[in-house]
Amino acid sequence: GKLSSITLPASVESIDYQAFSSCSSLTEIVIPESAEYIAWSVFADCTKLNTVVFTGNAPKEIHESAFENVTAKVYYPAGNDTWTEDIMQDYGGNLTWVAKEDKFAGDMDGDGKVNNKDATRLFQYLSGWNVEVIEELLDVNGDGKVNNKDATRLFQYLSGWDVEIY
């Protein structure tokens, strides 16, 4: 299948043996707080999986082979103390653990979504209009400056280009 991004429903309590194993088109998965068990080889050989987002407390158990042959950034809620060093391991892959704040780069109006309203607001801000923005979310390309390159990157992101916003 050509499944590239999955957000599992909040009712999921366990992700069972090899559920997504070898799913070669999967690039991103959002795992809800309700998922307490991630079984053996669940994401094994998902070679394009590069983003894993946990939305709540750490699962009670993640099998040691759950992410075999996966290289990904794994986001977990910042300030949530259930995420310990014991939990943040590689599970058979090469995982980079990143604490994710509730704020998203590019979300200029703080509504929790990155959309065309944010792009409009960034263009207005760059044009010198007096608009309210969340300053630390303006630098969407991560170069430490706020300028037209950020507006371009945000527009590309919203147009479905394969670019990251930070």
PDB file of C-alpha atoms in Angstrom, residues 40-121:
ATOM      1  CA  TRP A  40       7.792  -7.139  18.644  1.00  0.00           C
ATOM      2  CA  SER A  41       8.876  -5.833  15.190  1.00  0.00           C
ATOM      3  CA  VAL A  42       5.858  -3.489  14.874  1.00  0.00           C
ATOM      4  CA  PHE A  43       7.736  -1.013  12.651  1.00  0.00           C
ATOM      5  CA  ALA A  44      10.584  -3.339  11.578  1.00  0.00           C
ATOM      6  CA  ASP A  45      11.946  -2.545   8.108  1.00  0.00           C
ATOM      7  CA  CYS A  46       9.743   0.534   7.616  1.00  0.00           C
ATOM      8  CA  THR A  47      12.712   2.023   5.800  1.00  0.00           C
ATOM      9  CA  LYS A  48      11.108   5.408   5.007  1.00  0.00           C
ATOM     10  CA  LEU A  49       9.672   5.962   8.501  1.00  0.00           C
ATOM     11  CA  ASN A  50      11.428   9.137   9.660  1.00  0.00           C
ATOM     12  CA  THR A  51       8.976  10.763  12.083  1.00  0.00           C
ATOM     13  CA  VAL A  52       7.315   9.150  15.097  1.00  0.00           C
ATOM     14  CA  VAL A  53       5.178  11.327  17.379  1.00  0.00           C
ATOM     15  CA  PHE A  54       4.062  10.180  20.829  1.00  0.00           C
ATOM     16  CA  THR A  55       1.267  12.432  22.127  1.00  0.00           C
ATOM     17  CA  GLY A  56       1.146  11.532  25.816  1.00  0.00           C
ATOM     18  CA  ASN A  57       2.693   9.409  28.527  1.00  0.00           C
ATOM     19  CA  ALA A  58       5.291   6.816  27.598  1.00  0.00           C
ATOM     20  CA  PRO A  59       3.894   3.349  26.762  1.00  0.00           C
ATOM     21  CA  LYS A  60       4.267   0.743  29.526  1.00  0.00           C
ATOM     22  CA  GLU A  61       6.263  -1.428  27.147  1.00  0.00           C
ATOM     23  CA  ILE A  62       8.054  -1.029  23.819  1.00  0.00           C
ATOM     24  CA  HIS A  63       9.577  -4.303  22.577  1.00  0.00           C
ATOM     25  CA  GLU A  64      13.334  -4.181  21.969  1.00  0.00           C
ATOM     26  CA  SER A  65      12.854  -4.910  18.231  1.00  0.00           C
ATOM     27  CA  ALA A  66       9.896  -2.544  17.656  1.00  0.00           C
ATOM     28  CA  PHE A  67      11.882  -0.168  15.396  1.00  0.00           C
ATOM     29  CA  GLU A  68      14.336  -2.604  13.798  1.00  0.00           C
ATOM     30  CA  ASN A  69      16.140  -1.030  10.797  1.00  0.00           C
ATOM     31  CA  VAL A  70      14.351   2.326  11.283  1.00  0.00           C
ATOM     32  CA  THR A  71      16.145   5.691  11.395  1.00  0.00           C
ATOM     33  CA  ALA A  72      13.745   8.307  12.729  1.00  0.00           C
ATOM     34  CA  LYS A  73      13.192  11.346  14.897  1.00  0.00           C
ATOM     35  CA  VAL A  74      10.890  10.406  17.752  1.00  0.00           C
ATOM     36  CA  TYR A  75       8.980  13.261  19.371  1.00  0.00           C
ATOM     37  CA  TYR A  76       7.575  13.055  22.891  1.00  0.00           C
ATOM     38  CA  PRO A  77       5.842  15.700  25.028  1.00  0.00           C
ATOM     39  CA  ALA A  78       8.339  18.063  26.677  1.00  0.00           C
ATOM     40  CA  GLY A  79       8.069  18.182  30.454  1.00  0.00           C
ATOM     41  CA  ASN A  80       6.372  14.774  30.689  1.00  0.00           C
ATOM     42  CA  ASP A  81       8.364  12.818  33.298  1.00  0.00           C
ATOM     43  CA  THR A  82       7.138   9.370  32.149  1.00  0.00           C
ATOM     44  CA  TRP A  83       9.704   9.722  29.336  1.00  0.00           C
ATOM     45  CA  THR A  84      12.878   8.479  31.038  1.00  0.00           C
ATOM     46  CA  GLU A  85      16.294   7.507  29.688  1.00  0.00           C
ATOM     47  CA  ASP A  86      15.226   3.865  30.112  1.00  0.00           C
ATOM     48  CA  ILE A  87      12.383   4.467  27.643  1.00  0.00           C
ATOM     49  CA  MET A  88      14.377   6.537  25.131  1.00  0.00           C
ATOM     50  CA  GLN A  89      16.364   3.744  23.484  1.00  0.00           C
ATOM     51  CA  ASP A  90      16.889   2.626  19.881  1.00  0.00           C
ATOM     52  CA  TYR A  91      14.656  -0.509  19.909  1.00  0.00           C
ATOM     53  CA  GLY A  92      16.678  -2.094  17.096  1.00  0.00           C
ATOM     54  CA  GLY A  93      16.880   1.085  15.010  1.00  0.00           C
ATOM     55  CA  ASN A  94      18.587   4.471  15.085  1.00  0.00           C
ATOM     56  CA  LEU A  95      16.177   6.734  16.952  1.00  0.00           C
ATOM     57  CA  THR A  96      16.772  10.383  17.848  1.00  0.00           C
ATOM     58  CA  TRP A  97      14.539  11.433  20.752  1.00  0.00           C
ATOM     59  CA  VAL A  98      13.275  15.025  20.675  1.00  0.00           C
ATOM     60  CA  ALA A  99      11.205  16.782  23.351  1.00  0.00           C
ATOM     61  CA  LYS A 100       8.358  18.526  21.531  1.00  0.00           C
ATOM     62  CA  GLU A 101       6.820  21.650  22.990  1.00  0.00           C
ATOM     63  CA  ASP A 102       3.109  22.209  22.476  1.00  0.00           C
ATOM     64  CA  LYS A 103       3.930  25.113  20.169  1.00  0.00           C
ATOM     65  CA  PHE A 104       4.618  24.389  16.501  1.00  0.00           C
ATOM     66  CA  ALA A 105       6.972  26.373  14.280  1.00  0.00           C
ATOM     67  CA  GLY A 106       4.922  28.244  11.717  1.00  0.00           C
ATOM     68  CA  ASP A 107       1.811  28.431  13.927  1.00  0.00           C
ATOM     69  CA  MET A 108       1.798  32.247  13.936  1.00  0.00           C
ATOM     70  CA  ASP A 109      -1.607  32.635  15.572  1.00  0.00           C
ATOM     71  CA  GLY A 110      -1.238  29.876  18.174  1.00  0.00           C
ATOM     72  CA  ASP A 111      -4.334  27.905  17.135  1.00  0.00           C
ATOM     73  CA  GLY A 112      -2.427  24.596  17.065  1.00  0.00           C
ATOM     74  CA  LYS A 113      -2.502  24.314  13.265  1.00  0.00           C
ATOM     75  CA  VAL A 114      -0.117  25.446  10.547  1.00  0.00           C
ATOM     76  CA  ASN A 115      -2.218  26.707   7.647  1.00  0.00           C
ATOM     77  CA  ASN A 116      -2.691  29.515   5.109  1.00  0.00           C
ATOM     78  CA  LYS A 117      -3.800  31.937   7.844  1.00  0.00           C
ATOM     79  CA  ASP A 118      -0.321  31.575   9.340  1.00  0.00           C
ATOM     80  CA  ALA A 119       1.355  32.220   5.986  1.00  0.00           C
ATOM     81  CA  THR A 120      -0.773  35.346   5.508  1.00  0.00           C
ATOM     82  CA  ARG A 121       0.142  36.574   8.976  1.00  0.00           C
TER      83      ARG A 121
END
